[in-house]
């Protein structure tokens, strides 16, 4: 009697392939086309599905996992509107180089192209914002595609990959032959730093009297923080961080000048304006960093270390372009760099720091509203002090984001998470869920404005259902604060579309079983934060802040560093 071969469904093979890639958490929302995969989940208890309340939140939560762990996060949705709702989170991951794998259901292969119910060409839509995209038309290809997707997402310049799974492929039954998966297109490593480049860099570093080192997101993603710190401390050069480079090195480091760019510190921006050498490590010279390009650091040579060659010379011309992984390049540069005191250079930075602190130590001078309400800068500084700068902080997008970047002193590696390149409102709450699942024993704060909070406020339902212990610090100024600031400065104070009529956030959180309290005076701030820190479970602290406050300094968009405004 012939033996029957063991069989497996495509959906089960897909889940088994995810397990082999080490996936634990999937954030998603079910539907018709993806239902076969959901039906297979009970057979794979290693996979823990977190049902969000909106697919966009699934993509942001997957980012939270990726940003906190360094491994690809996973989001999953059905076809049509489920897939398109993932798009913002995928585009956000693309611009910030975050490794995620997005899984979408698709209509059966026999009706693709017929405008079938809930059909969308999600692959075509996402081509510009994904590293790679796959639509499966053969169940035997599932193991290879899954393996390759995770490999590509987290290799080289990290980023999102999408797998589109038609329903008939998920339902297909095939012999279970083990399926050893191999990657078809391995990514070649960068060539690395060459002897001529080392020698040229050495000459520039030796002759420089006013150098500054830029610490970008690549330092965190490559795990090169130790190598970069040794380079900095051997050379004694001052350094500044990009928005995403924050928390790569301790915020209390004596050589740190603070964040650079549009809302960077006075001392960092004026150092950049007067530098004779810029050493850029793992950053891409975004427009919020450079301002007006033809006026940017025009007297400085540039050493640019980057593992994506498309970013070298794209915006800022490099004197020494180094297409290399960060660690080996920094190691070689450390071998040849000398130590200098840079007394005049540090005195220049200290003078600018004192100048700013004399005007505005925590932004008090940039408000003209009701001083009885706390200021955002004061709130963030108090949180930083109470947590010793060691908690995980997930911000949303807007004024509160810049206040958090400026006034929270990050003293622990990779504890700052936010949407940078795309600037997606609604990022913080779902991303914080992903961070908390990745770091369950650590405290995770959401810092969010009233506008951003309402973008994905439905995820309070996910927090309730899953009992996710995150602390939400809601800075409520009853405005879309950053847009209001621009309207105030550049549009004649015509506040169109920015005043926000808000609900009772504390009552709303209570409806989801989440405790919280409202703070309207500075004297109540510290006790409220301490209660949130001690509370077991999610907690909302709503701070009613001064609606007129601005985040300063500010370099107006497209302007020169010399145009930096330090007061309103």
PDB file of C-alpha atoms in Angstrom, residues 24-25 27 48-51 61 65 68 430-441 444 462-463 465-468 470:
ATOM      1  CA  UNK A  24       7.456  36.715  17.274  1.00  0.00           C
ATOM      2  CA  UNK A  25       5.034  39.603  16.873  1.00  0.00           C
ATOM      3  CA  UNK A  27       0.688  43.564  14.017  1.00  0.00           C
ATOM      4  CA  UNK A  48       1.813  36.264  18.431  1.00  0.00           C
ATOM      5  CA  UNK A  49      -0.672  38.329  16.468  1.00  0.00           C
ATOM      6  CA  UNK A  50      -1.565  41.762  17.854  1.00  0.00           C
ATOM      7  CA  UNK A  51      -4.815  43.033  16.399  1.00  0.00           C
ATOM      8  CA  UNK A  61       4.018  49.221  15.466  1.00  0.00           C
ATOM      9  CA  UNK A  65       9.852  46.582  16.923  1.00  0.00           C
ATOM     10  CA  UNK A  68      14.081  48.906  19.197  1.00  0.00           C
ATOM     11  CA  UNK A 430       1.435  52.459  17.754  1.00  0.00           C
ATOM     12  CA  UNK A 431       5.240  52.687  17.492  1.00  0.00           C
ATOM     13  CA  UNK A 432       5.447  52.756  21.280  1.00  0.00           C
ATOM     14  CA  UNK A 433       3.432  49.531  21.387  1.00  0.00           C
ATOM     15  CA  UNK A 434       6.091  47.883  19.219  1.00  0.00           C
ATOM     16  CA  UNK A 435       8.896  49.267  21.390  1.00  0.00           C
ATOM     17  CA  UNK A 436       7.186  47.966  24.546  1.00  0.00           C
ATOM     18  CA  UNK A 437       6.745  44.467  23.109  1.00  0.00           C
ATOM     19  CA  UNK A 438      10.448  44.478  22.253  1.00  0.00           C
ATOM     20  CA  UNK A 439      11.539  45.870  25.629  1.00  0.00           C
ATOM     21  CA  UNK A 440       8.859  44.621  28.020  1.00  0.00           C
ATOM     22  CA  UNK A 441      10.835  45.311  31.201  1.00  0.00           C
ATOM     23  CA  UNK A 444       8.235  53.489  27.430  1.00  0.00           C
ATOM     24  CA  UNK A 462      -5.319  47.815  21.327  1.00  0.00           C
ATOM     25  CA  UNK A 463      -3.601  49.030  24.490  1.00  0.00           C
ATOM     26  CA  UNK A 465      -7.123  44.672  24.955  1.00  0.00           C
ATOM     27  CA  UNK A 466      -3.447  43.715  25.166  1.00  0.00           C
ATOM     28  CA  UNK A 467      -2.770  45.478  28.499  1.00  0.00           C
ATOM     29  CA  UNK A 468       0.233  47.319  27.066  1.00  0.00           C
ATOM     30  CA  UNK A 470       3.018  52.585  28.088  1.00  0.00           C
TER      31      UNK A 470
END
